[in-house]
């Protein structure tokens, strides 16, 4: 962990020494490399699955708000 922290600190110092336009290029390139690191089709987003009917009670306006007149 300490070695990784030292490496990150070195990279931060180097980035800080660059001109703003060069900093932006480095960050953009790093972002592209990160996106390319996850092959398309390998990342599967979770999906929620449920039953076919609501079992949580009545959702009518009157039940939810009562006599508040909302």
PDB file of N, CA and C in Angstrom, residues 12-66:
ATOM      1  N   UNK A  12       1.042  12.507  -9.231  1.00  0.00           N
ATOM      2  CA  UNK A  12       0.348  13.773  -8.970  1.00  0.00           C
ATOM      3  C   UNK A  12       1.308  14.949  -9.127  1.00  0.00           C
ATOM      4  N   UNK A  13       2.510  14.814  -8.594  1.00  0.00           N
ATOM      5  CA  UNK A  13       3.500  15.888  -8.720  1.00  0.00           C
ATOM      6  C   UNK A  13       3.854  16.142 -10.185  1.00  0.00           C
ATOM      7  N   UNK A  14       4.036  15.062 -10.953  1.00  0.00           N
ATOM      8  CA  UNK A  14       4.360  15.208 -12.370  1.00  0.00           C
ATOM      9  C   UNK A  14       3.215  15.878 -13.128  1.00  0.00           C
ATOM     10  N   UNK A  15       1.990  15.476 -12.829  1.00  0.00           N
ATOM     11  CA  UNK A  15       0.830  16.077 -13.485  1.00  0.00           C
ATOM     12  C   UNK A  15       0.724  17.567 -13.149  1.00  0.00           C
ATOM     13  N   UNK A  16       1.014  17.925 -11.913  1.00  0.00           N
ATOM     14  CA  UNK A  16       0.925  19.323 -11.480  1.00  0.00           C
ATOM     15  C   UNK A  16       1.952  20.204 -12.189  1.00  0.00           C
ATOM     16  N   UNK A  17       3.046  19.629 -12.644  1.00  0.00           N
ATOM     17  CA  UNK A  17       4.077  20.406 -13.329  1.00  0.00           C
ATOM     18  C   UNK A  17       3.732  20.686 -14.787  1.00  0.00           C
ATOM     19  N   UNK A  18       2.743  20.001 -15.339  1.00  0.00           N
ATOM     20  CA  UNK A  18       2.367  20.197 -16.734  1.00  0.00           C
ATOM     21  C   UNK A  18       1.509  21.449 -16.893  1.00  0.00           C
ATOM     22  N   UNK A  19       1.509  21.983 -18.101  1.00  0.00           N
ATOM     23  CA  UNK A  19       0.621  23.088 -18.445  1.00  0.00           C
ATOM     24  C   UNK A  19      -0.818  22.568 -18.414  1.00  0.00           C
ATOM     25  N   UNK A  20      -1.797  23.449 -18.160  1.00  0.00           N
ATOM     26  CA  UNK A  20      -3.195  22.998 -18.074  1.00  0.00           C
ATOM     27  C   UNK A  20      -3.677  22.202 -19.289  1.00  0.00           C
ATOM     28  N   UNK A  21      -3.274  22.612 -20.501  1.00  0.00           N
ATOM     29  CA  UNK A  21      -3.717  21.894 -21.698  1.00  0.00           C
ATOM     30  C   UNK A  21      -3.124  20.485 -21.734  1.00  0.00           C
ATOM     31  N   UNK A  22      -1.885  20.360 -21.290  1.00  0.00           N
ATOM     32  CA  UNK A  22      -1.245  19.041 -21.239  1.00  0.00           C
ATOM     33  C   UNK A  22      -1.879  18.181 -20.143  1.00  0.00           C
ATOM     34  N   UNK A  23      -2.236  18.792 -19.025  1.00  0.00           N
ATOM     35  CA  UNK A  23      -2.930  18.058 -17.969  1.00  0.00           C
ATOM     36  C   UNK A  23      -4.229  17.473 -18.504  1.00  0.00           C
ATOM     37  N   UNK A  24      -4.976  18.281 -19.255  1.00  0.00           N
ATOM     38  CA  UNK A  24      -6.242  17.819 -19.823  1.00  0.00           C
ATOM     39  C   UNK A  24      -6.014  16.664 -20.786  1.00  0.00           C
ATOM     40  N   UNK A  25      -4.961  16.736 -21.581  1.00  0.00           N
ATOM     41  CA  UNK A  25      -4.657  15.642 -22.516  1.00  0.00           C
ATOM     42  C   UNK A  25      -4.330  14.353 -21.770  1.00  0.00           C
ATOM     43  N   UNK A  26      -3.551  14.473 -20.709  1.00  0.00           N
ATOM     44  CA  UNK A  26      -3.184  13.287 -19.929  1.00  0.00           C
ATOM     45  C   UNK A  26      -4.420  12.655 -19.294  1.00  0.00           C
ATOM     46  N   UNK A  27      -5.285  13.485 -18.716  1.00  0.00           N
ATOM     47  CA  UNK A  27      -6.500  12.971 -18.071  1.00  0.00           C
ATOM     48  C   UNK A  27      -7.417  12.323 -19.107  1.00  0.00           C
ATOM     49  N   UNK A  28      -7.553  12.947 -20.276  1.00  0.00           N
ATOM     50  CA  UNK A  28      -8.396  12.384 -21.332  1.00  0.00           C
ATOM     51  C   UNK A  28      -7.845  11.049 -21.806  1.00  0.00           C
ATOM     52  N   UNK A  29      -6.542  10.968 -21.961  1.00  0.00           N
ATOM     53  CA  UNK A  29      -5.909   9.713 -22.404  1.00  0.00           C
ATOM     54  C   UNK A  29      -6.097   8.612 -21.360  1.00  0.00           C
ATOM     55  N   UNK A  30      -5.940   8.965 -20.097  1.00  0.00           N
ATOM     56  CA  UNK A  30      -6.137   7.984 -19.022  1.00  0.00           C
ATOM     57  C   UNK A  30      -7.579   7.487 -19.006  1.00  0.00           C
ATOM     58  N   UNK A  31      -8.504   8.394 -19.256  1.00  0.00           N
ATOM     59  CA  UNK A  31      -9.917   8.019 -19.298  1.00  0.00           C
ATOM     60  C   UNK A  31     -10.180   7.047 -20.442  1.00  0.00           C
ATOM     61  N   UNK A  32      -9.599   7.325 -21.615  1.00  0.00           N
ATOM     62  CA  UNK A  32      -9.770   6.416 -22.755  1.00  0.00           C
ATOM     63  C   UNK A  32      -9.179   5.045 -22.461  1.00  0.00           C
ATOM     64  N   UNK A  33      -8.001   5.019 -21.859  1.00  0.00           N
ATOM     65  CA  UNK A  33      -7.360   3.738 -21.535  1.00  0.00           C
ATOM     66  C   UNK A  33      -8.204   2.933 -20.558  1.00  0.00           C
ATOM     67  N   UNK A  34      -8.809   3.621 -19.604  1.00  0.00           N
ATOM     68  CA  UNK A  34      -9.646   2.924 -18.622  1.00  0.00           C
ATOM     69  C   UNK A  34     -10.878   2.315 -19.292  1.00  0.00           C
ATOM     70  N   UNK A  35     -11.504   3.076 -20.201  1.00  0.00           N
ATOM     71  CA  UNK A  35     -12.678   2.547 -20.911  1.00  0.00           C
ATOM     72  C   UNK A  35     -12.297   1.342 -21.754  1.00  0.00           C
ATOM     73  N   UNK A  36     -11.123   1.386 -22.367  1.00  0.00           N
ATOM     74  CA  UNK A  36     -10.672   0.278 -23.204  1.00  0.00           C
ATOM     75  C   UNK A  36     -10.300  -0.943 -22.378  1.00  0.00           C
ATOM     76  N   UNK A  37     -10.026  -0.754 -21.095  1.00  0.00           N
ATOM     77  CA  UNK A  37      -9.617  -1.868 -20.235  1.00  0.00           C
ATOM     78  C   UNK A  37     -10.759  -2.851 -19.981  1.00  0.00           C
ATOM     79  N   UNK A  38     -12.003  -2.390 -20.063  1.00  0.00           N
ATOM     80  CA  UNK A  38     -13.167  -3.257 -19.877  1.00  0.00           C
ATOM     81  C   UNK A  38     -13.686  -3.630 -21.255  1.00  0.00           C
ATOM     82  N   UNK A  39     -13.456  -4.864 -21.686  1.00  0.00           N
ATOM     83  CA  UNK A  39     -13.898  -5.255 -23.024  1.00  0.00           C
ATOM     84  C   UNK A  39     -15.413  -5.159 -23.164  1.00  0.00           C
ATOM     85  N   UNK A  40     -15.883  -4.657 -24.308  1.00  0.00           N
ATOM     86  CA  UNK A  40     -17.327  -4.575 -24.530  1.00  0.00           C
ATOM     87  C   UNK A  40     -17.967  -5.951 -24.411  1.00  0.00           C
ATOM     88  N   UNK A  41     -19.105  -5.992 -23.789  1.00  0.00           N
ATOM     89  CA  UNK A  41     -19.805  -7.257 -23.626  1.00  0.00           C
ATOM     90  C   UNK A  41     -19.429  -8.007 -22.366  1.00  0.00           C
ATOM     91  N   UNK A  42     -18.358  -7.609 -21.717  1.00  0.00           N
ATOM     92  CA  UNK A  42     -17.938  -8.295 -20.499  1.00  0.00           C
ATOM     93  C   UNK A  42     -18.626  -7.722 -19.259  1.00  0.00           C
ATOM     94  N   UNK A  43     -19.059  -6.479 -19.341  1.00  0.00           N
ATOM     95  CA  UNK A  43     -19.707  -5.835 -18.210  1.00  0.00           C
ATOM     96  C   UNK A  43     -21.211  -6.059 -18.311  1.00  0.00           C
ATOM     97  N   UNK A  44     -21.769  -6.681 -17.308  1.00  0.00           N
ATOM     98  CA  UNK A  44     -23.202  -6.952 -17.312  1.00  0.00           C
ATOM     99  C   UNK A  44     -23.843  -6.165 -16.174  1.00  0.00           C
ATOM    100  N   UNK A  45     -24.724  -5.262 -16.543  1.00  0.00           N
ATOM    101  CA  UNK A  45     -25.421  -4.466 -15.532  1.00  0.00           C
ATOM    102  C   UNK A  45     -26.514  -5.315 -14.891  1.00  0.00           C
ATOM    103  N   UNK A  46     -26.656  -5.242 -13.574  1.00  0.00           N
ATOM    104  CA  UNK A  46     -27.696  -6.036 -12.914  1.00  0.00           C
ATOM    105  C   UNK A  46     -29.083  -5.501 -13.259  1.00  0.00           C
ATOM    106  N   UNK A  47     -30.035  -6.394 -13.346  1.00  0.00           N
ATOM    107  CA  UNK A  47     -31.413  -5.997 -13.575  1.00  0.00           C
ATOM    108  C   UNK A  47     -32.279  -6.529 -12.439  1.00  0.00           C
ATOM    109  N   UNK A  48     -33.275  -5.749 -12.106  1.00  0.00           N
ATOM    110  CA  UNK A  48     -34.189  -6.169 -11.055  1.00  0.00           C
ATOM    111  C   UNK A  48     -35.293  -7.019 -11.659  1.00  0.00           C
ATOM    112  N   UNK A  49     -35.654  -8.032 -10.964  1.00  0.00           N
ATOM    113  CA  UNK A  49     -36.742  -8.885 -11.421  1.00  0.00           C
ATOM    114  C   UNK A  49     -37.779  -8.963 -10.311  1.00  0.00           C
ATOM    115  N   UNK A  50     -39.008  -9.095 -10.693  1.00  0.00           N
ATOM    116  CA  UNK A  50     -40.057  -9.140  -9.687  1.00  0.00           C
ATOM    117  C   UNK A  50     -41.226  -9.990 -10.140  1.00  0.00           C
ATOM    118  N   UNK A  51     -42.249  -9.998  -9.315  1.00  0.00           N
ATOM    119  CA  UNK A  51     -43.450 -10.754  -9.642  1.00  0.00           C
ATOM    120  C   UNK A  51     -44.289 -10.026 -10.673  1.00  0.00           C
ATOM    121  N   UNK A  52     -45.466 -10.574 -10.928  1.00  0.00           N
ATOM    122  CA  UNK A  52     -46.323 -10.001 -11.957  1.00  0.00           C
ATOM    123  C   UNK A  52     -47.370  -9.061 -11.381  1.00  0.00           C
ATOM    124  N   UNK A  53     -47.564  -9.055 -10.069  1.00  0.00           N
ATOM    125  CA  UNK A  53     -48.567  -8.154  -9.510  1.00  0.00           C
ATOM    126  C   UNK A  53     -48.054  -7.511  -8.234  1.00  0.00           C
ATOM    127  N   UNK A  54     -48.556  -6.308  -7.961  1.00  0.00           N
ATOM    128  CA  UNK A  54     -48.162  -5.538  -6.784  1.00  0.00           C
ATOM    129  C   UNK A  54     -48.789  -6.148  -5.538  1.00  0.00           C
ATOM    130  N   UNK A  55     -47.977  -6.367  -4.502  1.00  0.00           N
ATOM    131  CA  UNK A  55     -48.485  -6.956  -3.263  1.00  0.00           C
ATOM    132  C   UNK A  55     -48.252  -6.035  -2.070  1.00  0.00           C
ATOM    133  N   UNK A  56     -47.866  -4.783  -2.333  1.00  0.00           N
ATOM    134  CA  UNK A  56     -47.520  -3.861  -1.264  1.00  0.00           C
ATOM    135  C   UNK A  56     -48.659  -3.022  -0.729  1.00  0.00           C
ATOM    136  N   UNK A  57     -49.859  -3.226  -1.162  1.00  0.00           N
ATOM    137  CA  UNK A  57     -50.983  -2.448  -0.655  1.00  0.00           C
ATOM    138  C   UNK A  57     -51.547  -1.516  -1.706  1.00  0.00           C
ATOM    139  N   UNK A  58     -52.572  -0.770  -1.294  1.00  0.00           N
ATOM    140  CA  UNK A  58     -53.268   0.141  -2.191  1.00  0.00           C
ATOM    141  C   UNK A  58     -52.424   1.390  -2.433  1.00  0.00           C
ATOM    142  N   UNK A  59     -52.302   1.793  -3.690  1.00  0.00           N
ATOM    143  CA  UNK A  59     -51.528   2.984  -4.033  1.00  0.00           C
ATOM    144  C   UNK A  59     -52.421   4.117  -4.547  1.00  0.00           C
ATOM    145  N   UNK A  60     -53.678   4.094  -4.182  1.00  0.00           N
ATOM    146  CA  UNK A  60     -54.564   5.160  -4.650  1.00  0.00           C
ATOM    147  C   UNK A  60     -54.182   6.473  -3.969  1.00  0.00           C
ATOM    148  N   UNK A  61     -54.535   7.575  -4.623  1.00  0.00           N
ATOM    149  CA  UNK A  61     -54.203   8.898  -4.111  1.00  0.00           C
ATOM    150  C   UNK A  61     -54.782   9.119  -2.718  1.00  0.00           C
ATOM    151  N   UNK A  62     -56.012   8.691  -2.528  1.00  0.00           N
ATOM    152  CA  UNK A  62     -56.670   8.878  -1.241  1.00  0.00           C
ATOM    153  C   UNK A  62     -55.967   8.112  -0.123  1.00  0.00           C
ATOM    154  N   UNK A  63     -55.471   6.916  -0.440  1.00  0.00           N
ATOM    155  CA  UNK A  63     -54.784   6.112   0.567  1.00  0.00           C
ATOM    156  C   UNK A  63     -53.440   6.723   0.942  1.00  0.00           C
ATOM    157  N   UNK A  64     -52.734   7.220  -0.061  1.00  0.00           N
ATOM    158  CA  UNK A  64     -51.400   7.776   0.189  1.00  0.00           C
ATOM    159  C   UNK A  64     -51.493   9.101   0.936  1.00  0.00           C
ATOM    160  N   UNK A  65     -52.374  10.018   0.506  1.00  0.00           N
ATOM    161  CA  UNK A  65     -52.414  11.354   1.075  1.00  0.00           C
ATOM    162  C   UNK A  65     -53.525  11.578   2.096  1.00  0.00           C
ATOM    163  N   UNK A  66     -54.523  10.751   2.110  1.00  0.00           N
ATOM    164  CA  UNK A  66     -55.611  10.926   3.064  1.00  0.00           C
ATOM    165  C   UNK A  66     -56.388  12.206   2.822  1.00  0.00           C
TER     166      UNK A  66
END
